[in-house]
């Protein structure tokens, strides 16, 4: 099956995860794609294929070379972001993209001036949305690359390799992708998540991440007699947000710069809840950001004269760089493979997190490789079919380099 057809099939499944669910997986619709993948994996000769009670799929491409070389793991996630609809995705395929503006629908345009990543895919075959949903390249492009690898190995038994461990996780987009990941089942020496942007990019640094919940308890009084009595929690919530450093929001930061992001507000005069994510590559600077929240809490509680603001902080994940630095060879071999297939390896800090961050801290070093997906989590998302094909070529070279001496390389 062509890699693009495989991708188009996967995005036909609506697999949005639910940040407010307490189940694993967080949404039942992820299981529909999971069942489809399990059947496909078995058809392609994978062994030990099964889904755990928590919706994690495992399988092994069995060794055909008497177990020579490292056992490499490949991981992608099945869910799509809850930030935009993933239901009834209507993809548009554009062949040999010429660099011009792309009309998604009557009201929305993908313009290279606004989205300069389009300049990276001139001459490529690309897939966009119709402007009403996200696309799902994050991370169904990664699944398509991994499953295309499995199909290639099934059809080419002359391609020698050790065991290759495969896993597809739910709920990565809500920070729970590895919550129930079983390393005793996934017997790999190290792994790579296939989940990212430009195919030249290699990621082994990510944000340290916290969730901060700010709960404000006001004093609700009839507005006709509220003078000097009412404390409107909604107004205090606005005040709280304005007291945070305004230059440290996502729309004002890039690269290694950290941020706080207010992504959900719910409230009444009596009760308001602000939900933030706080991110920084430097853990000490992250702590400074968290202290900003505590200082504002103390200031407002003192100003209003009672325990108006309550804050809960929750660690989500840490920077995998602190783990990967102890196994530099797993990064170096990707750089070698990239050069071998004509790519330009570029180290990029992830302005987010991946399953690989959590897995690295669990004892499985796990950098991340790109897929050719751009503008994720919204209707301007697009993916390069050309880059997905190159991603497959990269994985084949990476695995083959692990088995063969350079002079014995079959290709």
mmCIF file of C-alpha atoms in Angstrom:
data_model
loop_
_atom_site.group_PDB
_atom_site.id
_atom_site.type_symbol
_atom_site.label_atom_id
_atom_site.label_comp_id
_atom_site.label_asym_id
_atom_site.label_seq_id
_atom_site.Cartn_x
_atom_site.Cartn_y
_atom_site.Cartn_z
ATOM 1 C CA UNK A 1 0.000 0.000 0.000
ATOM 2 C CA UNK A 2 1.266 3.493 -0.802
ATOM 3 C CA UNK A 3 2.262 5.459 2.264
ATOM 4 C CA UNK A 4 -0.203 8.230 1.379
ATOM 5 C CA UNK A 5 -3.095 5.770 1.109
ATOM 6 C CA UNK A 6 -2.177 4.303 4.467
ATOM 7 C CA UNK A 7 -2.100 7.792 5.987
ATOM 8 C CA UNK A 8 -5.468 8.712 4.430
ATOM 9 C CA UNK A 9 -7.018 5.587 5.933
ATOM 10 C CA UNK A 10 -5.700 6.385 9.412
ATOM 11 C CA UNK A 11 -6.977 9.969 9.416
ATOM 12 C CA UNK A 12 -10.468 8.717 8.592
ATOM 13 C CA UNK A 13 -10.641 7.605 12.234
ATOM 14 C CA UNK A 14 -11.547 10.366 14.685
ATOM 15 C CA UNK A 15 -9.182 9.730 17.603
ATOM 16 C CA UNK A 16 -9.271 12.918 19.660
ATOM 17 C CA UNK A 17 -8.199 12.376 23.244
ATOM 18 C CA UNK A 18 -10.105 13.906 26.151
ATOM 19 C CA UNK A 19 -8.121 15.943 28.720
ATOM 20 C CA UNK A 20 -10.934 15.669 31.287
ATOM 21 C CA UNK A 21 -11.422 11.912 31.130
ATOM 22 C CA UNK A 22 -10.142 9.620 33.868
ATOM 23 C CA UNK A 23 -10.220 6.459 31.740
ATOM 24 C CA UNK A 24 -7.330 4.924 29.791
ATOM 25 C CA UNK A 25 -7.553 5.491 26.927
ATOM 26 C CA UNK A 26 -9.323 8.773 27.514
ATOM 27 C CA UNK A 27 -11.709 8.302 24.559
ATOM 28 C CA UNK A 28 -13.220 5.095 23.200
ATOM 29 C CA UNK A 29 -12.852 6.178 19.582
ATOM 30 C CA UNK A 30 -9.096 5.642 19.805
ATOM 31 C CA UNK A 31 -9.805 1.931 20.158
ATOM 32 C CA UNK A 32 -11.347 1.808 16.666
ATOM 33 C CA UNK A 33 -8.033 2.787 15.084
ATOM 34 C CA UNK A 34 -6.237 0.472 17.504
ATOM 35 C CA UNK A 35 -8.256 -2.557 16.357
ATOM 36 C CA UNK A 36 -7.592 -1.681 12.722
ATOM 37 C CA UNK A 37 -3.845 -1.408 13.371
ATOM 38 C CA UNK A 38 -3.749 -4.708 15.244
ATOM 39 C CA UNK A 39 -5.279 -6.506 12.271
ATOM 40 C CA UNK A 40 -2.879 -4.799 9.879
ATOM 41 C CA UNK A 41 0.131 -5.666 12.036
ATOM 42 C CA UNK A 42 -0.842 -9.333 12.110
ATOM 43 C CA UNK A 43 -1.328 -9.417 8.328
ATOM 44 C CA UNK A 44 2.195 -7.986 7.929
ATOM 45 C CA UNK A 45 3.738 -10.778 9.992
ATOM 46 C CA UNK A 46 4.390 -9.018 13.277
ATOM 47 C CA UNK A 47 4.517 -11.258 16.321
ATOM 48 C CA UNK A 48 3.230 -10.847 19.876
ATOM 49 C CA UNK A 49 0.691 -8.309 18.613
ATOM 50 C CA UNK A 50 -1.725 -7.276 21.322
ATOM 51 C CA UNK A 51 -3.389 -4.327 22.984
ATOM 52 C CA UNK A 52 -3.096 -3.788 26.715
ATOM 53 C CA UNK A 53 -6.116 -3.034 28.877
ATOM 54 C CA UNK A 54 -5.041 0.621 28.689
ATOM 55 C CA UNK A 55 -5.101 0.838 24.891
ATOM 56 C CA UNK A 56 -1.355 0.561 24.174
ATOM 57 C CA UNK A 57 -0.570 -1.609 21.121
ATOM 58 C CA UNK A 58 2.592 -3.723 21.074
ATOM 59 C CA UNK A 59 4.134 -5.881 18.361
ATOM 60 C CA UNK A 60 7.475 -7.234 17.182
ATOM 61 C CA UNK A 61 8.959 -7.443 13.700
ATOM 62 C CA UNK A 62 10.909 -10.647 14.400
ATOM 63 C CA UNK A 63 14.644 -10.943 13.803
ATOM 64 C CA UNK A 64 15.769 -12.676 10.625
ATOM 65 C CA UNK A 65 19.515 -12.505 11.336
ATOM 66 C CA UNK A 66 19.977 -14.564 14.503
ATOM 67 C CA UNK A 67 19.469 -11.474 16.660
ATOM 68 C CA UNK A 68 22.491 -9.517 15.476
ATOM 69 C CA UNK A 69 22.489 -5.788 16.271
ATOM 70 C CA UNK A 70 20.539 -3.662 18.732
ATOM 71 C CA UNK A 71 16.847 -4.119 19.399
ATOM 72 C CA UNK A 72 15.409 -0.809 18.226
ATOM 73 C CA UNK A 73 11.957 0.431 19.207
ATOM 74 C CA UNK A 74 9.675 2.634 17.100
ATOM 75 C CA UNK A 75 6.758 4.497 18.685
ATOM 76 C CA UNK A 76 3.949 6.764 17.477
ATOM 77 C CA UNK A 77 0.705 7.911 19.057
ATOM 78 C CA UNK A 78 -2.825 7.255 17.837
ATOM 79 C CA UNK A 79 -4.689 10.204 19.353
ATOM 80 C CA UNK A 80 -5.115 13.654 17.883
ATOM 81 C CA UNK A 81 -5.289 16.923 19.763
ATOM 82 C CA UNK A 82 -8.499 18.030 21.500
ATOM 83 C CA UNK A 83 -7.676 21.602 20.416
ATOM 84 C CA UNK A 84 -9.540 21.203 17.102
ATOM 85 C CA UNK A 85 -12.065 18.789 15.672
ATOM 86 C CA UNK A 86 -10.776 15.545 14.209
ATOM 87 C CA UNK A 87 -14.146 14.315 12.998
ATOM 88 C CA UNK A 88 -14.951 13.911 9.293
ATOM 89 C CA UNK A 89 -11.550 15.028 8.047
ATOM 90 C CA UNK A 90 -11.687 15.987 4.358
ATOM 91 C CA UNK A 91 -8.090 15.937 3.080
ATOM 92 C CA UNK A 92 -6.935 17.699 -0.074
ATOM 93 C CA UNK A 93 -3.986 16.333 -2.038
ATOM 94 C CA UNK A 94 -1.813 18.794 -3.937
ATOM 95 C CA UNK A 95 0.737 17.312 -6.320
ATOM 96 C CA UNK A 96 4.058 19.033 -6.988
ATOM 97 C CA UNK A 97 3.213 22.043 -4.819
ATOM 98 C CA UNK A 98 4.325 25.224 -6.585
ATOM 99 C CA UNK A 99 4.708 27.593 -3.619
ATOM 100 C CA UNK A 100 1.490 29.533 -4.174
ATOM 101 C CA UNK A 101 -1.362 30.261 -1.750
ATOM 102 C CA UNK A 102 -3.607 27.254 -1.087
ATOM 103 C CA UNK A 103 -7.345 27.753 -0.734
ATOM 104 C CA UNK A 104 -8.703 25.488 1.994
ATOM 105 C CA UNK A 105 -12.272 26.766 1.650
ATOM 106 C CA UNK A 106 -14.097 29.989 0.870
ATOM 107 C CA UNK A 107 -12.792 31.714 3.987
ATOM 108 C CA UNK A 108 -9.397 30.144 4.743
ATOM 109 C CA UNK A 109 -6.097 30.205 2.891
ATOM 110 C CA UNK A 110 -2.719 28.613 3.536
ATOM 111 C CA UNK A 111 -0.382 31.449 2.631
ATOM 112 C CA UNK A 112 3.426 30.989 2.515
ATOM 113 C CA UNK A 113 3.827 34.524 3.854
ATOM 114 C CA UNK A 114 1.926 33.570 7.000
ATOM 115 C CA UNK A 115 3.132 29.958 7.108
ATOM 116 C CA UNK A 116 6.705 29.970 5.773
ATOM 117 C CA UNK A 117 7.066 26.201 6.317
ATOM 118 C CA UNK A 118 5.257 25.903 2.975
ATOM 119 C CA UNK A 119 8.473 27.093 1.356
ATOM 120 C CA UNK A 120 10.105 23.894 2.633
ATOM 121 C CA UNK A 121 7.749 21.689 0.606
ATOM 122 C CA UNK A 122 7.850 23.325 -2.838
ATOM 123 C CA UNK A 123 7.910 20.520 -5.368
ATOM 124 C CA UNK A 124 6.490 18.038 -2.869
ATOM 125 C CA UNK A 125 3.185 16.232 -2.883
ATOM 126 C CA UNK A 126 1.329 17.509 0.167
ATOM 127 C CA UNK A 127 -1.950 16.914 1.973
ATOM 128 C CA UNK A 128 -3.942 19.714 3.623
ATOM 129 C CA UNK A 129 -7.276 19.989 5.412
ATOM 130 C CA UNK A 130 -10.401 21.669 4.060
ATOM 131 C CA UNK A 131 -10.157 24.232 6.858
ATOM 132 C CA UNK A 132 -12.859 22.708 9.084
ATOM 133 C CA UNK A 133 -10.789 20.187 11.082
ATOM 134 C CA UNK A 134 -7.230 19.346 11.936
ATOM 135 C CA UNK A 135 -5.555 16.839 9.603
ATOM 136 C CA UNK A 136 -4.130 14.272 12.012
ATOM 137 C CA UNK A 137 -0.558 14.183 10.726
ATOM 138 C CA UNK A 138 0.272 14.500 14.423
ATOM 139 C CA UNK A 139 0.802 11.614 14.655
ATOM 140 C CA UNK A 140 -0.804 9.455 12.035
ATOM 141 C CA UNK A 141 2.042 10.393 9.716
ATOM 142 C CA UNK A 142 4.318 8.640 12.212
ATOM 143 C CA UNK A 143 2.079 5.578 12.277
ATOM 144 C CA UNK A 144 2.041 5.494 8.464
ATOM 145 C CA UNK A 145 5.840 5.613 8.302
ATOM 146 C CA UNK A 146 6.237 2.803 10.841
ATOM 147 C CA UNK A 147 3.605 0.587 9.221
ATOM 148 C CA UNK A 148 5.133 1.185 5.790
ATOM 149 C CA UNK A 149 8.431 0.010 7.273
ATOM 150 C CA UNK A 150 6.713 -3.149 8.516
ATOM 151 C CA UNK A 151 5.233 -3.764 5.063
ATOM 152 C CA UNK A 152 8.618 -3.273 3.392
ATOM 153 C CA UNK A 153 10.257 -5.808 5.703
ATOM 154 C CA UNK A 154 7.411 -8.269 5.195
ATOM 155 C CA UNK A 155 7.873 -8.080 1.418
ATOM 156 C CA UNK A 156 11.704 -8.036 1.549
ATOM 157 C CA UNK A 157 12.933 -10.897 3.739
ATOM 158 C CA UNK A 158 16.433 -10.293 2.356
ATOM 159 C CA UNK A 159 16.533 -7.118 4.479
ATOM 160 C CA UNK A 160 18.352 -8.399 7.558
ATOM 161 C CA UNK A 161 17.546 -6.984 10.978
ATOM 162 C CA UNK A 162 17.246 -7.823 14.627
ATOM 163 C CA UNK A 163 13.932 -7.694 16.475
ATOM 164 C CA UNK A 164 12.212 -4.338 16.019
ATOM 165 C CA UNK A 165 9.729 -3.405 18.699
ATOM 166 C CA UNK A 166 6.668 -1.406 17.669
ATOM 167 C CA UNK A 167 4.254 0.446 19.948
ATOM 168 C CA UNK A 168 1.330 2.782 19.323
ATOM 169 C CA UNK A 169 0.126 4.774 22.311
ATOM 170 C CA UNK A 170 -3.105 6.583 23.143
ATOM 171 C CA UNK A 171 -3.454 9.948 24.862
ATOM 172 C CA UNK A 172 -0.082 11.508 24.034
ATOM 173 C CA UNK A 173 -1.800 14.816 23.331
ATOM 174 C CA UNK A 174 -3.136 15.007 26.889
ATOM 175 C CA UNK A 175 0.180 14.030 28.488
ATOM 176 C CA UNK A 176 -0.778 10.432 29.317
ATOM 177 C CA UNK A 177 0.741 8.487 26.437
ATOM 178 C CA UNK A 178 3.182 6.512 28.563
ATOM 179 C CA UNK A 179 1.163 6.420 31.772
ATOM 180 C CA UNK A 180 0.669 2.663 31.342
ATOM 181 C CA UNK A 181 3.540 1.835 28.966
ATOM 182 C CA UNK A 182 5.010 -1.578 29.828
ATOM 183 C CA UNK A 183 8.782 -1.678 29.361
ATOM 184 C CA UNK A 184 8.832 -5.381 30.266
ATOM 185 C CA UNK A 185 6.706 -6.009 27.174
ATOM 186 C CA UNK A 186 8.566 -3.524 24.992
ATOM 187 C CA UNK A 187 11.992 -5.158 25.114
ATOM 188 C CA UNK A 188 14.056 -2.567 23.219
ATOM 189 C CA UNK A 189 17.575 -1.330 23.895
ATOM 190 C CA UNK A 190 16.422 2.179 22.964
ATOM 191 C CA UNK A 191 13.680 3.686 20.838
ATOM 192 C CA UNK A 192 12.630 6.595 18.651
ATOM 193 C CA UNK A 193 9.305 8.343 18.626
ATOM 194 C CA UNK A 194 8.288 9.171 15.064
ATOM 195 C CA UNK A 195 6.335 12.335 15.715
ATOM 196 C CA UNK A 196 7.343 15.770 14.528
ATOM 197 C CA UNK A 197 7.974 18.301 11.825
ATOM 198 C CA UNK A 198 10.614 18.638 9.126
ATOM 199 C CA UNK A 199 12.203 15.356 8.105
ATOM 200 C CA UNK A 200 15.693 16.868 8.533
ATOM 201 C CA UNK A 201 15.028 17.506 12.201
ATOM 202 C CA UNK A 202 16.236 15.411 15.118
ATOM 203 C CA UNK A 203 14.917 16.149 18.580
ATOM 204 C CA UNK A 204 16.355 15.137 21.927
ATOM 205 C CA UNK A 205 15.592 18.261 23.950
ATOM 206 C CA UNK A 206 12.119 19.172 25.119
ATOM 207 C CA UNK A 207 10.462 21.461 27.592
ATOM 208 C CA UNK A 208 10.232 20.797 31.282
ATOM 209 C CA UNK A 209 6.487 20.996 31.790
ATOM 210 C CA UNK A 210 4.058 21.801 34.571
ATOM 211 C CA UNK A 211 0.312 22.231 34.710
ATOM 212 C CA UNK A 212 -0.909 25.029 36.986
ATOM 213 C CA UNK A 213 -4.533 25.269 38.101
ATOM 214 C CA UNK A 214 -5.613 28.602 39.579
ATOM 215 C CA UNK A 215 -8.903 28.461 41.478
ATOM 216 C CA UNK A 216 -10.476 31.723 42.637
ATOM 217 C CA UNK A 217 -13.279 31.917 45.169
ATOM 218 C CA UNK A 218 -15.097 35.238 44.980
ATOM 219 C CA UNK A 219 -17.987 36.688 46.940
ATOM 220 C CA UNK A 220 -21.235 36.696 45.012
ATOM 221 C CA UNK A 221 -23.618 39.486 46.010
ATOM 222 C CA UNK A 222 -26.690 40.742 44.187
ATOM 223 C CA UNK A 223 -25.310 43.399 41.827
ATOM 224 C CA UNK A 224 -27.895 45.901 43.045
ATOM 225 C CA UNK A 225 -26.354 45.915 46.516
ATOM 226 C CA UNK A 226 -22.799 44.824 45.753
ATOM 227 C CA UNK A 227 -20.808 47.993 46.522
ATOM 228 C CA UNK A 228 -17.836 47.233 48.798
ATOM 229 C CA UNK A 229 -19.097 43.647 49.179
ATOM 230 C CA UNK A 230 -18.812 41.735 45.911
ATOM 231 C CA UNK A 231 -15.574 40.104 44.835
ATOM 232 C CA UNK A 232 -16.121 38.958 41.241
ATOM 233 C CA UNK A 233 -13.904 35.920 40.726
ATOM 234 C CA UNK A 234 -14.000 36.414 36.946
ATOM 235 C CA UNK A 235 -12.543 39.914 37.315
ATOM 236 C CA UNK A 236 -9.893 38.619 39.698
ATOM 237 C CA UNK A 237 -9.039 35.916 37.165
ATOM 238 C CA UNK A 238 -8.427 38.578 34.520
ATOM 239 C CA UNK A 239 -6.335 40.513 37.036
ATOM 240 C CA UNK A 240 -4.315 37.410 37.884
ATOM 241 C CA UNK A 241 -3.515 36.730 34.236
ATOM 242 C CA UNK A 242 -2.526 40.341 33.588
ATOM 243 C CA UNK A 243 -0.074 40.255 36.503
ATOM 244 C CA UNK A 244 1.893 37.426 34.871
ATOM 245 C CA UNK A 245 4.808 38.517 32.621
ATOM 246 C CA UNK A 246 3.083 39.339 29.341
ATOM 247 C CA UNK A 247 6.233 38.785 27.272
ATOM 248 C CA UNK A 248 6.304 35.124 28.378
ATOM 249 C CA UNK A 249 3.320 33.838 26.445
ATOM 250 C CA UNK A 250 3.531 31.484 23.428
ATOM 251 C CA UNK A 251 2.843 34.243 20.909
ATOM 252 C CA UNK A 252 5.933 36.136 22.116
ATOM 253 C CA UNK A 253 8.449 33.288 22.489
ATOM 254 C CA UNK A 254 10.469 30.906 20.328
ATOM 255 C CA UNK A 255 13.439 28.517 20.421
ATOM 256 C CA UNK A 256 14.598 27.918 23.972
ATOM 257 C CA UNK A 257 12.379 30.636 25.464
ATOM 258 C CA UNK A 258 9.876 29.409 28.019
ATOM 259 C CA UNK A 259 6.255 30.472 28.372
ATOM 260 C CA UNK A 260 3.044 30.237 30.356
ATOM 261 C CA UNK A 261 -0.102 29.548 28.365
ATOM 262 C CA UNK A 262 -3.660 30.116 29.580
ATOM 263 C CA UNK A 263 -5.567 27.491 27.607
ATOM 264 C CA UNK A 264 -8.870 27.166 29.456
ATOM 265 C CA UNK A 265 -11.066 29.430 31.599
ATOM 266 C CA UNK A 266 -14.325 28.548 33.277
ATOM 267 C CA UNK A 267 -16.097 30.687 35.793
ATOM 268 C CA UNK A 268 -18.920 32.593 37.438
ATOM 269 C CA UNK A 269 -18.947 35.515 39.832
ATOM 270 C CA UNK A 270 -18.463 33.051 42.701
ATOM 271 C CA UNK A 271 -15.919 30.574 41.261
ATOM 272 C CA UNK A 272 -13.370 30.827 38.446
ATOM 273 C CA UNK A 273 -10.816 28.274 37.279
ATOM 274 C CA UNK A 274 -7.809 29.172 35.113
ATOM 275 C CA UNK A 275 -5.813 26.337 33.542
ATOM 276 C CA UNK A 276 -2.221 27.041 32.499
ATOM 277 C CA UNK A 277 0.622 25.068 31.039
ATOM 278 C CA UNK A 278 4.095 26.320 31.977
ATOM 279 C CA UNK A 279 7.129 25.381 29.892
ATOM 280 C CA UNK A 280 10.901 25.967 29.831
ATOM 281 C CA UNK A 281 13.928 24.001 28.664
ATOM 282 C CA UNK A 282 15.879 25.217 31.715
ATOM 283 C CA UNK A 283 14.444 23.761 34.910
ATOM 284 C CA UNK A 284 15.667 26.638 37.096
ATOM 285 C CA UNK A 285 13.954 29.161 34.841
ATOM 286 C CA UNK A 286 10.809 27.046 34.956
ATOM 287 C CA UNK A 287 10.927 27.269 38.743
ATOM 288 C CA UNK A 288 11.127 31.057 38.457
ATOM 289 C CA UNK A 289 7.987 31.021 36.326
ATOM 290 C CA UNK A 290 6.178 28.896 38.891
ATOM 291 C CA UNK A 291 7.252 31.332 41.592
ATOM 292 C CA UNK A 292 5.543 34.114 39.606
ATOM 293 C CA UNK A 293 2.257 32.314 40.184
ATOM 294 C CA UNK A 294 2.948 31.992 43.902
ATOM 295 C CA UNK A 295 3.897 35.667 44.235
ATOM 296 C CA UNK A 296 0.710 36.792 42.515
ATOM 297 C CA UNK A 297 -1.318 34.448 44.713
ATOM 298 C CA UNK A 298 0.202 35.978 47.852
ATOM 299 C CA UNK A 299 -0.334 39.525 46.544
ATOM 300 C CA UNK A 300 -4.011 39.024 45.689
ATOM 301 C CA UNK A 301 -4.802 37.152 48.889
ATOM 302 C CA UNK A 302 -3.231 39.995 50.872
ATOM 303 C CA UNK A 303 -4.999 42.647 48.813
ATOM 304 C CA UNK A 304 -8.468 41.132 49.238
ATOM 305 C CA UNK A 305 -7.874 40.027 52.809
ATOM 306 C CA UNK A 306 -8.757 36.340 52.575
ATOM 307 C CA UNK A 307 -7.699 33.107 50.842
ATOM 308 C CA UNK A 308 -9.101 34.176 47.520
ATOM 309 C CA UNK A 309 -6.661 32.309 45.243
ATOM 310 C CA UNK A 310 -5.729 28.645 45.500
ATOM 311 C CA UNK A 311 -3.034 27.143 43.262
ATOM 312 C CA UNK A 312 -2.287 23.501 42.389
ATOM 313 C CA UNK A 313 0.890 22.628 40.457
ATOM 314 C CA UNK A 314 1.455 19.304 38.721
ATOM 315 C CA UNK A 315 4.656 18.116 37.014
ATOM 316 C CA UNK A 316 3.882 16.719 33.553
ATOM 317 C CA UNK A 317 7.257 15.805 32.053
ATOM 318 C CA UNK A 318 10.940 16.774 32.133
ATOM 319 C CA UNK A 319 13.616 17.517 29.529
ATOM 320 C CA UNK A 320 14.861 14.244 28.045
ATOM 321 C CA UNK A 321 18.234 15.842 27.231
ATOM 322 C CA UNK A 322 19.384 15.052 30.764
ATOM 323 C CA UNK A 323 18.921 11.345 29.974
ATOM 324 C CA UNK A 324 19.907 11.228 26.291
ATOM 325 C CA UNK A 325 23.289 12.840 27.024
ATOM 326 C CA UNK A 326 24.356 9.531 28.571
ATOM 327 C CA UNK A 327 23.707 7.632 25.293
ATOM 328 C CA UNK A 328 25.021 10.002 22.594
ATOM 329 C CA UNK A 329 25.489 7.132 20.145
ATOM 330 C CA UNK A 330 21.733 6.818 19.550
ATOM 331 C CA UNK A 331 21.704 10.410 18.322
ATOM 332 C CA UNK A 332 24.918 10.091 16.338
ATOM 333 C CA UNK A 333 23.662 7.062 14.410
ATOM 334 C CA UNK A 334 20.592 9.014 13.305
ATOM 335 C CA UNK A 335 22.840 11.819 12.035
ATOM 336 C CA UNK A 336 24.891 9.265 10.081
ATOM 337 C CA UNK A 337 21.757 7.694 8.587
ATOM 338 C CA UNK A 338 20.399 11.127 7.654
ATOM 339 C CA UNK A 339 23.597 11.985 5.811
ATOM 340 C CA UNK A 340 23.500 8.594 4.078
ATOM 341 C CA UNK A 341 20.040 9.292 2.616
ATOM 342 C CA UNK A 342 20.783 12.883 1.625
ATOM 343 C CA UNK A 343 19.198 14.710 4.535
ATOM 344 C CA UNK A 344 20.706 17.605 6.455
ATOM 345 C CA UNK A 345 20.553 16.638 10.154
ATOM 346 C CA UNK A 346 19.367 19.572 12.228
ATOM 347 C CA UNK A 347 19.142 19.480 16.009
ATOM 348 C CA UNK A 348 16.011 21.317 17.107
ATOM 349 C CA UNK A 349 14.649 21.825 20.637
ATOM 350 C CA UNK A 350 11.068 20.619 20.931
ATOM 351 C CA UNK A 351 8.730 23.364 22.044
ATOM 352 C CA UNK A 352 6.516 20.771 23.643
ATOM 353 C CA UNK A 353 6.891 17.187 24.777
ATOM 354 C CA UNK A 354 6.696 13.673 23.404
ATOM 355 C CA UNK A 355 6.129 10.198 24.742
ATOM 356 C CA UNK A 356 9.896 9.897 24.408
ATOM 357 C CA UNK A 357 10.487 12.335 27.264
ATOM 358 C CA UNK A 358 8.535 10.190 29.711
ATOM 359 C CA UNK A 359 10.017 6.956 28.391
ATOM 360 C CA UNK A 360 13.552 8.297 28.696
ATOM 361 C CA UNK A 361 12.963 8.938 32.394
ATOM 362 C CA UNK A 362 11.490 5.457 32.743
ATOM 363 C CA UNK A 363 14.755 3.968 31.490
ATOM 364 C CA UNK A 364 14.228 3.766 27.710
ATOM 365 C CA UNK A 365 16.272 6.477 25.935
ATOM 366 C CA UNK A 366 13.986 7.772 23.224
ATOM 367 C CA UNK A 367 14.815 10.730 20.901
ATOM 368 C CA UNK A 368 12.276 11.922 18.353
ATOM 369 C CA UNK A 369 12.355 11.993 14.536
ATOM 370 C CA UNK A 370 10.309 14.187 12.196
ATOM 371 C CA UNK A 371 7.493 13.037 9.924
ATOM 372 C CA UNK A 372 6.906 15.972 7.567
ATOM 373 C CA UNK A 373 3.891 17.326 9.454
ATOM 374 C CA UNK A 374 3.439 21.073 10.000
ATOM 375 C CA UNK A 375 0.990 23.452 11.762
ATOM 376 C CA UNK A 376 -0.326 20.700 13.989
ATOM 377 C CA UNK A 377 -3.412 20.953 16.244
ATOM 378 C CA UNK A 378 -5.501 23.070 13.916
ATOM 379 C CA UNK A 379 -7.109 23.501 10.488
ATOM 380 C CA UNK A 380 -3.912 24.871 8.891
ATOM 381 C CA UNK A 381 -2.159 21.529 9.406
ATOM 382 C CA UNK A 382 -0.516 19.916 6.403
ATOM 383 C CA UNK A 383 1.874 17.058 5.723
ATOM 384 C CA UNK A 384 4.418 16.351 3.009
ATOM 385 C CA UNK A 385 3.957 12.940 1.385
ATOM 386 C CA UNK A 386 7.452 13.363 -0.004
ATOM 387 C CA UNK A 387 8.865 13.756 3.513
ATOM 388 C CA UNK A 388 6.920 10.762 4.798
ATOM 389 C CA UNK A 389 8.535 8.651 2.082
ATOM 390 C CA UNK A 390 11.927 10.022 3.099
ATOM 391 C CA UNK A 391 11.120 9.148 6.709
ATOM 392 C CA UNK A 392 10.635 5.541 5.667
ATOM 393 C CA UNK A 393 13.953 5.580 3.819
ATOM 394 C CA UNK A 394 15.646 7.043 6.898
ATOM 395 C CA UNK A 395 14.347 4.307 9.203
ATOM 396 C CA UNK A 396 15.446 1.590 6.776
ATOM 397 C CA UNK A 397 18.941 3.083 6.646
ATOM 398 C CA UNK A 398 19.080 3.497 10.420
ATOM 399 C CA UNK A 399 18.165 -0.153 10.967
ATOM 400 C CA UNK A 400 20.480 -1.395 8.254
ATOM 401 C CA UNK A 401 23.428 0.638 9.547
ATOM 402 C CA UNK A 402 22.914 -1.104 12.869
ATOM 403 C CA UNK A 403 23.415 -4.530 11.292
ATOM 404 C CA UNK A 404 25.866 -4.162 8.418
ATOM 405 C CA UNK A 405 29.388 -2.875 8.229
ATOM 406 C CA UNK A 406 29.621 0.040 5.799
ATOM 407 C CA UNK A 407 31.409 -1.967 3.131
ATOM 408 C CA UNK A 408 28.772 -4.731 3.297
ATOM 409 C CA UNK A 409 25.781 -2.406 2.963
ATOM 410 C CA UNK A 410 23.269 -3.860 0.437
ATOM 411 C CA UNK A 411 22.254 -0.357 -0.622
#
